[in-house]
GROMACS .gro file of C-alpha atoms in nm:
model
  163
    1MET     CA    1  15.910   7.832  10.590
    2THR     CA    2  15.985   7.640  10.885
    3PRO     CA    3  16.163   7.854  11.207
    4ASP     CA    4  16.500   7.833  11.098
    5SER     CA    5  16.592   7.874  10.751
    6PRO     CA    6  16.327   7.714  10.453
    7GLY     CA    7  16.238   7.403  10.337
    8TRP     CA    8  16.083   7.168  10.131
    9LEU     CA    9  15.771   6.961  10.160
   10ARG     CA   10  15.707   6.631  10.091
   11ILE     CA   11  15.358   6.488  10.083
   12ALA     CA   12  15.288   6.155  10.015
   13ALA     CA   13  14.910   5.971  10.083
   14THR     CA   14  14.800   5.589  10.041
   15GLU     CA   15  14.479   5.407  10.105
   16ALA     CA   16  14.522   5.346  10.551
   17GLY     CA   17  14.682   5.010  10.562
   18ARG     CA   18  14.858   5.067  10.229
   19GLN     CA   19  15.153   5.134  10.229
   20ILE     CA   20  15.430   4.968  10.086
   21SER     CA   21  15.689   5.016  10.341
   22THR     CA   22  16.013   5.053  10.082
   23PHE     CA   23  15.839   5.275   9.909
   24TRP     CA   24  15.682   5.489  10.251
   25ASP     CA   25  16.044   5.468  10.435
   26GLY     CA   26  16.204   5.521  10.112
   27GLY     CA   27  16.297   5.884  10.231
   28ARG     CA   28  16.363   5.801  10.580
   29THR     CA   29  16.601   5.541  10.551
   30ALA     CA   30  16.812   5.713  10.281
   31GLN     CA   31  16.885   5.977  10.564
   32GLN     CA   32  16.991   5.717  10.758
   33ALA     CA   33  17.168   5.524  10.556
   34LEU     CA   34  17.360   5.728  10.329
   35PRO     CA   35  17.687   5.873  10.372
   36GLY     CA   36  17.665   6.278  10.393
   37SER     CA   37  17.917   6.278  10.087
   38ILE     CA   38  17.586   6.184   9.850
   39PRO     CA   39  17.467   6.543   9.802
   40ARG     CA   40  17.107   6.554   9.888
   41PRO     CA   41  16.910   6.718  10.051
   42ALA     CA   42  16.872   6.653  10.404
   43LEU     CA   43  16.524   6.543  10.587
   44ARG     CA   44  16.409   6.705  10.890
   45ALA     CA   45  16.198   6.550  11.023
   46ILE     CA   46  15.859   6.344  10.918
   47HIS     CA   47  15.472   6.347  11.004
   48ASP     CA   48  15.239   6.079  11.009
   49HIS     CA   49  14.799   6.109  10.988
   50HIS     CA   50  14.564   5.923  10.948
   51HIS     CA   51  14.235   6.087  10.822
   52ASP     CA   52  13.897   5.890  10.680
   53GLY     CA   53  14.041   5.617  10.633
   54TRP     CA   54  14.410   5.734  10.418
   55ASP     CA   55  14.809   5.750  10.586
   56TYR     CA   56  14.950   6.069  10.522
   57ARG     CA   57  15.275   6.147  10.556
   58ALA     CA   58  15.487   6.519  10.533
   59GLU     CA   59  15.806   6.471  10.485
   60LEU     CA   60  16.024   6.789  10.568
   61TYR     CA   61  16.368   6.862  10.389
   62ASP     CA   62  16.625   7.142  10.351
   63ARG     CA   63  16.586   7.366  10.111
   64VAL     CA   64  16.795   7.268   9.792
   65HIS     CA   65  16.912   7.621   9.646
   66VAL     CA   66  17.008   7.486   9.290
   67ARG     CA   67  16.740   7.356   9.015
   68PRO     CA   68  16.637   7.040   8.798
   69LEU     CA   69  16.790   7.026   8.523
   70ALA     CA   70  16.543   6.967   8.380
   71VAL     CA   71  16.132   6.971   8.427
   72THR     CA   72  16.021   6.550   8.317
   73THR     CA   73  16.177   6.286   8.303
   74VAL     CA   74  16.280   6.317   7.960
   75PRO     CA   75  16.341   6.625   7.831
   76ARG     CA   76  16.391   6.790   7.528
   77TRP     CA   77  16.623   7.040   7.717
   78LEU     CA   78  16.794   7.106   7.981
   79THR     CA   79  16.802   7.404   8.187
   80ASP     CA   80  17.130   7.446   8.261
   81SER     CA   81  17.393   7.249   8.049
   82PRO     CA   82  17.632   6.971   8.330
   83LYS     CA   83  17.963   7.093   8.377
   84ARG     CA   84  18.321   6.810   8.376
   85GLN     CA   85  18.309   6.848   8.700
   86TRP     CA   86  17.977   6.802   8.802
   87PHE     CA   87  17.913   6.452   8.593
   88GLN     CA   88  18.233   6.395   8.788
   89THR     CA   89  18.063   6.416   9.121
   90LEU     CA   90  17.733   6.207   8.981
   91ARG     CA   91  17.975   5.918   8.934
   92ARG     CA   92  18.192   5.921   9.262
   93SER     CA   93  17.833   5.982   9.412
   94LEU     CA   94  17.718   5.623   9.195
   95ARG     CA   95  18.019   5.512   9.311
   96ILE     CA   96  17.988   5.561   9.682
   97LEU     CA   97  17.602   5.440   9.690
   98ALA     CA   98  17.694   5.141   9.496
   99THR     CA   99  17.930   5.059   9.836
  100VAL     CA  100  17.634   5.111  10.033
  101SER     CA  101  17.460   4.779  10.237
  102THR     CA  102  17.131   4.740  10.328
  103ASP     CA  103  16.811   4.487  10.265
  104ARG     CA  104  16.575   4.701  10.085
  105ARG     CA  105  16.407   4.595   9.778
  106THR     CA  106  16.212   4.824   9.539
  107ILE     CA  107  16.295   4.502   9.195
  108GLU     CA  108  16.235   4.153   9.315
  109GLN     CA  109  16.326   3.865   9.071
  110SER     CA  110  16.032   3.747   9.017
  111TYR     CA  111  15.888   4.059   8.955
  112LEU     CA  112  16.148   4.046   8.602
  113ASP     CA  113  16.046   3.735   8.601
  114ASP     CA  114  15.650   3.784   8.549
  115VAL     CA  115  15.653   4.157   8.400
  116MET     CA  116  15.933   4.139   8.129
  117PRO     CA  117  15.794   3.918   7.931
  118ARG     CA  118  15.463   4.086   7.902
  119MET     CA  119  15.566   4.434   7.811
  120LEU     CA  120  15.875   4.300   7.575
  121GLY     CA  121  15.569   4.035   7.427
  122GLU     CA  122  15.780   3.714   7.396
  123PRO     CA  123  16.001   3.500   7.670
  124ILE     CA  124  16.303   3.661   7.776
  125THR     CA  125  16.529   3.596   8.044
  126THR     CA  126  16.538   3.834   8.332
  127THR     CA  127  16.842   3.710   8.560
  128ALA     CA  128  17.060   4.009   8.558
  129PRO     CA  129  17.366   3.905   8.410
  130ALA     CA  130  17.574   4.056   8.726
  131PRO     CA  131  17.493   4.161   9.138
  132TRP     CA  132  17.308   4.371   9.210
  133ILE     CA  133  17.444   4.627   9.387
  134THR     CA  134  17.264   4.984   9.530
  135ALA     CA  135  17.113   5.297   9.347
  136HIS     CA  136  16.895   5.550   9.304
  137GLY     CA  137  16.626   5.380   9.173
  138ASP     CA  138  16.500   5.715   9.020
  139LEU     CA  139  16.788   5.882   8.821
  140HIS     CA  140  16.665   6.139   8.576
  141TRP     CA  141  16.789   6.459   8.460
  142ALA     CA  142  16.428   6.608   8.670
  143ASN     CA  143  16.643   6.494   8.999
  144LEU     CA  144  16.917   6.534   8.940
  145CYS     CA  145  17.025   6.958   8.990
  146GLY     CA  146  17.241   7.225   8.847
  147PRO     CA  147  17.452   7.365   8.867
  148THR     CA  148  17.561   7.251   9.139
  149LEU     CA  149  17.501   6.867   9.199
  150CYS     CA  150  17.226   6.780   9.401
  151LEU     CA  151  17.023   6.439   9.416
  152LEU     CA  152  16.620   6.452   9.468
  153ASP     CA  153  16.398   6.172   9.589
  154TRP     CA  154  16.567   5.904   9.749
  155VAL     CA  155  16.204   5.719   9.747
  156ARG     CA  156  16.319   5.408   9.519
  157TRP     CA  157  16.669   5.355   9.639
  158ALA     CA  158  16.824   5.049   9.685
  159PRO     CA  159  16.989   4.762   9.530
  160PHE     CA  160  16.968   4.664   9.122
  161PHE     CA  161  17.094   4.514   8.885
  162GLY     CA  162  17.429   4.607   8.806
  163GLN     CA  163  17.827   4.665   8.611
   0.00000   0.00000   0.00000
């Protein structure tokens, strides 16, 4: 609870000085850079704390009054089946997000060059066939709410390769 209404608290922790700024500041930069037309909880406050060789970040968000559509990234079933309007709002939100210009990076070409051949077990061309566009970065059923669309978890938002 906050003095004026309920909120949602996200806590992050890492060894002191080991933050990857892209992920550590994802919520803050999303709040600053993304238009309000993308349905997501507003970030109200950030508090950083250092203790015993660890850095902690507390982020206070508006409470979301809708539930995630699943409790896992790949569900066996959805808590509430999205309707046509929900999908239209999601498509519109992702189109708006794709137009946001940012210098954030969560995936670099060098990472793809290294990881993809190792994970797939064979050589592969990793160069994206299309330009990179700004995306959510962790879009799955547990980060999507309904019956009214709300997108959660903006830590990884950044350009990804798109169409």
